[in-house]
Coordinates of C-alpha atoms in Angstrom, one line a residue:
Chain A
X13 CA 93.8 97.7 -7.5
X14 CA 97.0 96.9 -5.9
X15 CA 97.5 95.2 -2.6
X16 CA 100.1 96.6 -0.5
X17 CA 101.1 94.4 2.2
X18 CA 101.4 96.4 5.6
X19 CA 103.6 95.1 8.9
X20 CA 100.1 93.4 10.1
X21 CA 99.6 91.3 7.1
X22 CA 103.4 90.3 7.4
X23 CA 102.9 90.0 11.2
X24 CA 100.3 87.7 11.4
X25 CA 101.3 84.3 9.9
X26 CA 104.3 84.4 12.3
X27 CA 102.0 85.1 15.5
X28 CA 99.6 82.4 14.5
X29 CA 102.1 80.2 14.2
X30 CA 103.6 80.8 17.5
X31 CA 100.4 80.6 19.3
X32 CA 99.8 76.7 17.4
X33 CA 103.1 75.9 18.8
X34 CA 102.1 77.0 22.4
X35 CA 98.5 75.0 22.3
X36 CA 100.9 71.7 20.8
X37 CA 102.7 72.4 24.2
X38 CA 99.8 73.4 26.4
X39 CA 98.5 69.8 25.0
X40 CA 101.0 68.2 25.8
X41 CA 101.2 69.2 29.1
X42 CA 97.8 68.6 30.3
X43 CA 98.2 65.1 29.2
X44 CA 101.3 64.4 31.1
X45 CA 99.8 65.3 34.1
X46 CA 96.1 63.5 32.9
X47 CA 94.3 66.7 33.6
X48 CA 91.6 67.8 31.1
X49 CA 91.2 71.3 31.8
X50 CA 91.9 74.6 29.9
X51 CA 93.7 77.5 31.7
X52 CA 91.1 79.3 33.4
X53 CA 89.9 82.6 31.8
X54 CA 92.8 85.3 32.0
X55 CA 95.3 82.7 32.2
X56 CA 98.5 83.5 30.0
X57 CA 101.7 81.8 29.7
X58 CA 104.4 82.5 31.9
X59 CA 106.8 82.0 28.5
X60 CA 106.9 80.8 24.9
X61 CA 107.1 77.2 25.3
X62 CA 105.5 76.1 28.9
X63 CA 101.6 76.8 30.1
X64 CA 101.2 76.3 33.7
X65 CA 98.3 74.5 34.7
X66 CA 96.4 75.7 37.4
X67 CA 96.1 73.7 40.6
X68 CA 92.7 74.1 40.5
X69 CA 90.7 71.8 42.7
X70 CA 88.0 69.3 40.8
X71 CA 85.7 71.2 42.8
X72 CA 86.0 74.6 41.1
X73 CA 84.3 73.7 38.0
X74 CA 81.2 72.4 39.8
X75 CA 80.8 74.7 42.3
X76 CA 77.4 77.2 42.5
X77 CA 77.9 80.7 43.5
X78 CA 77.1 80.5 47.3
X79 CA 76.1 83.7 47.2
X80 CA 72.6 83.1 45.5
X81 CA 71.6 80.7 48.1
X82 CA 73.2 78.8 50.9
X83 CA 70.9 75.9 50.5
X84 CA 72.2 75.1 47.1
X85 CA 75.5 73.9 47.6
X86 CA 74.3 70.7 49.5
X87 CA 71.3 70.2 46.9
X88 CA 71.8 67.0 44.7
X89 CA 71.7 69.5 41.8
X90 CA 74.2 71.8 42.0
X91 CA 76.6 70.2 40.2
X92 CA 77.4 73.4 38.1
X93 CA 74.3 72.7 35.8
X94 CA 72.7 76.1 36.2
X95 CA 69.8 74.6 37.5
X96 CA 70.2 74.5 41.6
X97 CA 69.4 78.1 42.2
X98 CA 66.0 78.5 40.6
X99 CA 64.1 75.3 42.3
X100 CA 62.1 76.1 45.3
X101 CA 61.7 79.8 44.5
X102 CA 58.3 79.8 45.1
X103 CA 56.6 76.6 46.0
X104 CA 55.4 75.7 48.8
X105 CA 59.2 74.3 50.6
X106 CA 60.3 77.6 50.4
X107 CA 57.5 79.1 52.4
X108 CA 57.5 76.1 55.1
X109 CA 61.5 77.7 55.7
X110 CA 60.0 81.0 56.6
X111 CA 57.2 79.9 59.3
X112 CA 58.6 80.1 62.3
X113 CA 58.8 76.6 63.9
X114 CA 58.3 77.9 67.4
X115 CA 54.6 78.8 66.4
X116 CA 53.3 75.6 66.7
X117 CA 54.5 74.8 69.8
X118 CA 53.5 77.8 71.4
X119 CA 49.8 77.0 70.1
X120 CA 50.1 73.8 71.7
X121 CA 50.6 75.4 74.7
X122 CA 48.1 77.7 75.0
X123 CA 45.8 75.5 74.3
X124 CA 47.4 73.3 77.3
X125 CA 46.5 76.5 79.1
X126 CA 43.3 76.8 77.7
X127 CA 42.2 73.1 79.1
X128 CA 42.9 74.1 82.7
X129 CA 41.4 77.0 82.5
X130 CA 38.5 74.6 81.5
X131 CA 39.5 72.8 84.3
X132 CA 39.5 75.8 87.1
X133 CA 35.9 76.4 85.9
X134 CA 34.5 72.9 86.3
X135 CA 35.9 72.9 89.9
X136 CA 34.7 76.9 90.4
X137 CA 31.1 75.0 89.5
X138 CA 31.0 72.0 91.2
X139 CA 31.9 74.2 94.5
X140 CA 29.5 76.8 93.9
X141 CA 26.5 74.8 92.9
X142 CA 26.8 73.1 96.3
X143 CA 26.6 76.3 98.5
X144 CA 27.4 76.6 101.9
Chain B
X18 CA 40.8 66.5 93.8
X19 CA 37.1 67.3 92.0
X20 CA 35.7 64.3 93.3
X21 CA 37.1 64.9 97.3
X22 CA 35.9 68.5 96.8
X23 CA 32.4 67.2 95.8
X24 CA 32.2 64.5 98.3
X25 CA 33.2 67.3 101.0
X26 CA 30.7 69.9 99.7
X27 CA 28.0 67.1 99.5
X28 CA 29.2 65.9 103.2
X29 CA 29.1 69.3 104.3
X30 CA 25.9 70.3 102.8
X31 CA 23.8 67.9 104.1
X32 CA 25.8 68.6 107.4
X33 CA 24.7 72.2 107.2
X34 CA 21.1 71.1 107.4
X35 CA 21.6 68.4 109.8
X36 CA 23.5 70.6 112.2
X37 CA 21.4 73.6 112.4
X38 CA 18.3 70.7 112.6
X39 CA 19.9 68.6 115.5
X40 CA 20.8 72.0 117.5
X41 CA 16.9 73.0 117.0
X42 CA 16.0 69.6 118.4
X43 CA 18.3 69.4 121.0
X44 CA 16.9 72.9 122.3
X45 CA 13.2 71.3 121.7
X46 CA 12.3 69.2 124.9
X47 CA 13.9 66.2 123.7
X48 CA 14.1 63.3 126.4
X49 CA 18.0 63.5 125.8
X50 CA 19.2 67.0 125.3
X51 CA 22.9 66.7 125.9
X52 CA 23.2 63.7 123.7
X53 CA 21.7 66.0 120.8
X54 CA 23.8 68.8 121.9
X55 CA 26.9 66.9 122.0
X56 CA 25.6 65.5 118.3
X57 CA 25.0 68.9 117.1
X58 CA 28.1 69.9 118.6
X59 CA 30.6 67.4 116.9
X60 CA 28.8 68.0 113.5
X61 CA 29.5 71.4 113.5
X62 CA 33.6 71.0 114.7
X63 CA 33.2 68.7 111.7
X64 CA 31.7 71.1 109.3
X65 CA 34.6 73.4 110.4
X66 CA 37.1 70.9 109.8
X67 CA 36.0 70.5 106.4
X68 CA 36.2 73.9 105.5
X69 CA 39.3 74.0 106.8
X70 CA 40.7 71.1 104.8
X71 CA 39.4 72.9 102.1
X72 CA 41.0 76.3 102.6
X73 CA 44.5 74.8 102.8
X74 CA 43.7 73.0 99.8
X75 CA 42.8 76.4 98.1
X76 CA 45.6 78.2 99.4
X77 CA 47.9 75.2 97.8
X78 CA 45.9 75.8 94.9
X79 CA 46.8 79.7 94.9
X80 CA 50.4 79.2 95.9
X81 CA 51.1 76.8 93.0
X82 CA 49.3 78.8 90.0
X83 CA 52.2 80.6 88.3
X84 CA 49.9 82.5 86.6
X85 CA 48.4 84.3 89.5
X86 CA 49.3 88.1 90.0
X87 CA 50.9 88.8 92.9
X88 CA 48.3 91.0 94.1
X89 CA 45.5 88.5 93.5
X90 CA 47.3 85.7 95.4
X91 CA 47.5 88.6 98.2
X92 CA 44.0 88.9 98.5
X93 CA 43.5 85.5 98.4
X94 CA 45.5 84.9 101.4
X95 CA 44.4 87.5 103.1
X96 CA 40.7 86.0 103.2
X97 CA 41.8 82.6 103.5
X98 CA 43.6 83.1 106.0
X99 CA 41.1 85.5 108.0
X100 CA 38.3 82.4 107.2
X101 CA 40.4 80.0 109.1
X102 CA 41.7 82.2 111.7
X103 CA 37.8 83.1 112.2
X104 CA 36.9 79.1 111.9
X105 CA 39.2 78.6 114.5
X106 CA 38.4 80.8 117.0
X107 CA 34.4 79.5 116.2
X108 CA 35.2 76.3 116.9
X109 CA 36.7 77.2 120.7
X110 CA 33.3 78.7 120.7
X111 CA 31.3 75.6 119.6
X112 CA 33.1 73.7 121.8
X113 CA 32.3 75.5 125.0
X114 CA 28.5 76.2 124.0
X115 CA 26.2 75.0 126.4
X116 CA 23.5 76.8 125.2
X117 CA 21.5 75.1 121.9
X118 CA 20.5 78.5 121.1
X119 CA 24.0 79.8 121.1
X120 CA 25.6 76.6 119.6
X121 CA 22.8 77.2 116.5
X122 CA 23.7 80.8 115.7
X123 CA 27.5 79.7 116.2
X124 CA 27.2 76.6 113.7
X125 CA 24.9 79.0 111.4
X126 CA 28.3 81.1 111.4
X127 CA 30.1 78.1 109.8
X128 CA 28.1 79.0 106.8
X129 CA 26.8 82.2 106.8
X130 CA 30.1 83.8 107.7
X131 CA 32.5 82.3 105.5
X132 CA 31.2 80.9 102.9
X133 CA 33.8 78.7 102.2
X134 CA 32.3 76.3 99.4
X135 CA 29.7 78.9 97.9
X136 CA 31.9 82.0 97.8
X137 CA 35.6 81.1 98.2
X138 CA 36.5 78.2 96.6
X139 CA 34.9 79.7 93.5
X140 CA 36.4 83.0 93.8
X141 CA 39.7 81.0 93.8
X142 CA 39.2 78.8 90.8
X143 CA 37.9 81.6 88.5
X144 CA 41.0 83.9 89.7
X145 CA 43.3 81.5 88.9
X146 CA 41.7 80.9 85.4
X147 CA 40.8 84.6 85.1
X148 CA 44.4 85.5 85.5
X149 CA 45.6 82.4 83.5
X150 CA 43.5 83.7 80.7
X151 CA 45.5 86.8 80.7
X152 CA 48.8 85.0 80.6
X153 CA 47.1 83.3 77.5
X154 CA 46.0 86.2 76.0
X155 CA 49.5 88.0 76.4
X156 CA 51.5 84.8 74.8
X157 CA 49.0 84.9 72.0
X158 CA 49.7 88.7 71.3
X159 CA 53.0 87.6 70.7
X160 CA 52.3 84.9 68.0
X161 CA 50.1 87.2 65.9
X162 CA 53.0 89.8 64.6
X163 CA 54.8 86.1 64.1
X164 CA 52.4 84.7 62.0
X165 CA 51.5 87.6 60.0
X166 CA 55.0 87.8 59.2
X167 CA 54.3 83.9 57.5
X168 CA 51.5 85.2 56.1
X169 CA 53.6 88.3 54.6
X170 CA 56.5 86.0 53.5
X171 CA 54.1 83.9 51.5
X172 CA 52.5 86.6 49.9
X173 CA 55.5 87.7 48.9
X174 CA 56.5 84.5 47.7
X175 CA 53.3 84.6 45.4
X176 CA 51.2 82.1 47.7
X177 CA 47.4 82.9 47.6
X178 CA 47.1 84.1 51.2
X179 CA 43.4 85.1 51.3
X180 CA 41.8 82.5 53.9
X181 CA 44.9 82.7 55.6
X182 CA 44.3 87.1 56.0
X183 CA 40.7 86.4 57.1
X184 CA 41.5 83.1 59.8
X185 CA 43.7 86.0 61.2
X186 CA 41.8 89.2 61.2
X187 CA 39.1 86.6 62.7
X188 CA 41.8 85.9 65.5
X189 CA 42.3 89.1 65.9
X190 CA 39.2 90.0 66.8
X191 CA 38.8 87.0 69.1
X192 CA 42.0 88.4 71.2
X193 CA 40.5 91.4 71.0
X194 CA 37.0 90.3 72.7
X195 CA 38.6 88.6 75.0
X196 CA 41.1 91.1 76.4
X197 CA 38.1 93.9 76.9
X198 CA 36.0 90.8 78.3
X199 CA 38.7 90.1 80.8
X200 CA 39.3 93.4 82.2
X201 CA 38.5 94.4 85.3
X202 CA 36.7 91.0 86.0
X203 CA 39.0 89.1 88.9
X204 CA 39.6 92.0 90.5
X205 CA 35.7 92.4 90.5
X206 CA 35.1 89.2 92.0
X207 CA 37.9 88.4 94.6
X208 CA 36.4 91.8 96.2
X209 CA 33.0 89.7 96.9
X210 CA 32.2 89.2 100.3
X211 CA 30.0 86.3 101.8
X212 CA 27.4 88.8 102.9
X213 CA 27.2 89.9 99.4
X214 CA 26.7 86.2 98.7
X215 CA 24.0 86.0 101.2
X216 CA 22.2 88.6 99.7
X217 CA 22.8 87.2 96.0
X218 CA 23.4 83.9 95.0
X219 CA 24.1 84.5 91.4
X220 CA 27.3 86.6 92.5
X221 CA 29.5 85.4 90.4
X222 CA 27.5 84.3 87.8
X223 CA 28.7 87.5 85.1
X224 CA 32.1 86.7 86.4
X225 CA 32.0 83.0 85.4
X226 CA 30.5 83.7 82.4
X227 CA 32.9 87.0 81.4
X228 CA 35.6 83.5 81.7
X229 CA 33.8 81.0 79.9
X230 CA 33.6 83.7 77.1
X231 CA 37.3 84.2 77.1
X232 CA 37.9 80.7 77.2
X233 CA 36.4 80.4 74.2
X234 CA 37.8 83.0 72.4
X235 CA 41.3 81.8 73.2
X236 CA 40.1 78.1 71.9
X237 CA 39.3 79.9 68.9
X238 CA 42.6 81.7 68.5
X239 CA 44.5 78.3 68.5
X240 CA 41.7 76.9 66.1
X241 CA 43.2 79.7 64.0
X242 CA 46.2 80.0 64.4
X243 CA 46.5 76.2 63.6
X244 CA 44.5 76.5 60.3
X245 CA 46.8 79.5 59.5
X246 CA 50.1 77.7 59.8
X247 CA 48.1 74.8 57.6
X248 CA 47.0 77.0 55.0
X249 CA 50.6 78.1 54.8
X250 CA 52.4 74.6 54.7
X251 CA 50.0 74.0 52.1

């Protein structure tokens, strides 16, 4: 059987080649400026022999979702490991965050009420079991 | 404050009996009648002032609960006031007395009429608790939709919540004894009169206990609600 060469068997060497030439380059340019980063996903060349890196901030790479859970961001874990949003999901923490702190309190002070109401019957006694 | 209000019901007590003795003797062919009138006499102006005392301590007492309804403090005034207004115008009649017959019935009137330690002062306490209960009783309503909601969010976030369900329908049915214990009953008792109390001494005894028994209910609420909030922290 014959091989026939078509325009993408011809094209492909030279397109390969170009795109080792832009990584030499891309290379090169992150470590002029001491970076160590890849262009971000999406990122293409503005022409054949330049990549501009991004002026991304350290931080993006680290940085959870604060959509999942606005605690996470200040937990010593989320340092981009995957692991900051599942802790606490259902332990015992997580349900201390929902009691309402108020409710304590407010049992505290009815039973403050409570003891002088105790009180107002000890004195309602003492009156009444002296007559007159 | 408990131990003045003692020492004046003990004072005045013994007083009561002295007072209404003294005007007998001093009616009873004693060798000095006037001396035992004028004895009798100043007893009884004493016994008055004593009450009096103590109704201005009670209206204090009334005037500073912020629990009190407004209607309940009104009647409240109203016979305290009308006990010292009537006090008053007693003593202007003990004073002129000349008669130990008439200064008897007039210091019997002290007592009989007012009631001041028996009646009074104990209606005002147990009001003043009664209606304290209800302000307890209404703040506690308020926690129970708040801590079921813990309870709720802690099912939710797959907590075994079972004693935690049963401390509060247990709660529940404390508040619930305790509002239909506390209906109706200061309202009941501040309408007492001291002739009622003449003819019954155990007046307010269903009243004093109808408190007690929401006292204890709402004591038990707390212990609940406290054990609910710990079964919930875990």
């Amino acid at each position: 059987m014959t091989t026939h060469p078509n325009r993408r068997g011809v094209a492909a060497p030279v397109a390969g080649t170009a795109l080792a030439a832009i990584l030499a380059l891309s290379l090169a340019a992150c470590g002029a400026t001491g970076g160590d980063r890849t262009p971000a996903d999406g990122q293409t060349p503005t022409d054949d022999t330049t990549l501009t890196v991004p002026e991304s901030t350290p931080a993006t790479e680290g940085t959870v979702d604060p959509g999942d859970d606005s605690t996470a961001s200040t937990s010593p874990d989320s340092d981009g490991s995957g692991d900051s949003g599942d802790s606490g999901d259902s332990d015992s923490a997580d349900v201390d965050v929902t009691l309402d702190p108020g409710l304590a309190e407010e049992l505290a002070e009815l039973e403050a009420l409570a003891e002088q109401i105790d009180q107002q019957l000890r004195d309602a006694a003492a009156a009444a079991a002296n007559g007159g | 404050m408990k131990h003045t209000l003692r020492r004046h019901v003990l004072a005045t007590g013994m007083a009561c009996t002295a007072v209404v003795a003294l005007a007998s003797t001093a009616w009873a062919g004693d060798p000095d009648p006037n001396s035992k009138l004028e004895d009798a006499r100043a007893r009884c102006i004493e016994a008055i002032e004593v009450r009096q005392t103590e109704i201005g301590e009670l209206s204090a007492l009334a005037a500073s609960a912020p629990q009190l309804t407004d209607s309940h403090e009104g009647t409240i005034k109203s016979f305290l006031s009308a006990a010292s207004i009537g006090l008053a115008a007693l003593q202007v009649e003990i004073e002129g007395d000349q008669d130990p017959a008439e200064l008897r019935e007039d210091c019997t009137a002290i007592f009989d009429d007012y009631r001041i330690f028996a009646l009074r002062a104990p209606q005002v306490h147990l009001a003043v608790a009664g209606d304290r209960e209800a302000a307890a009783l209404a703040k506690a309503a308020t926690l129970v939709p708040r801590l079921q909601e813990a309870i709720d969010a802690a099912a939710a976030a797959g907590e075994d919540v079972t004693v935690a369900v049963e401390l509060m329908a247990h709660l529940q049915e404390a508040l619930a004894h305790a509002e239909a214990t506390l209906t109706g009953v200061v309202d009941t008792e501040l309408g007492f009169s001291p002739e009622q109390w003449n003819a019954n001494h155990s007046l307010l005894s269903a009243t004093t206990s109808a408190i007690r028994a929401v006292h204890t209910d709402l004591q038990t609420a707390v212990s609940d609600g406290r054990a609910i909030i710990a079964e919930l922290k875990g």
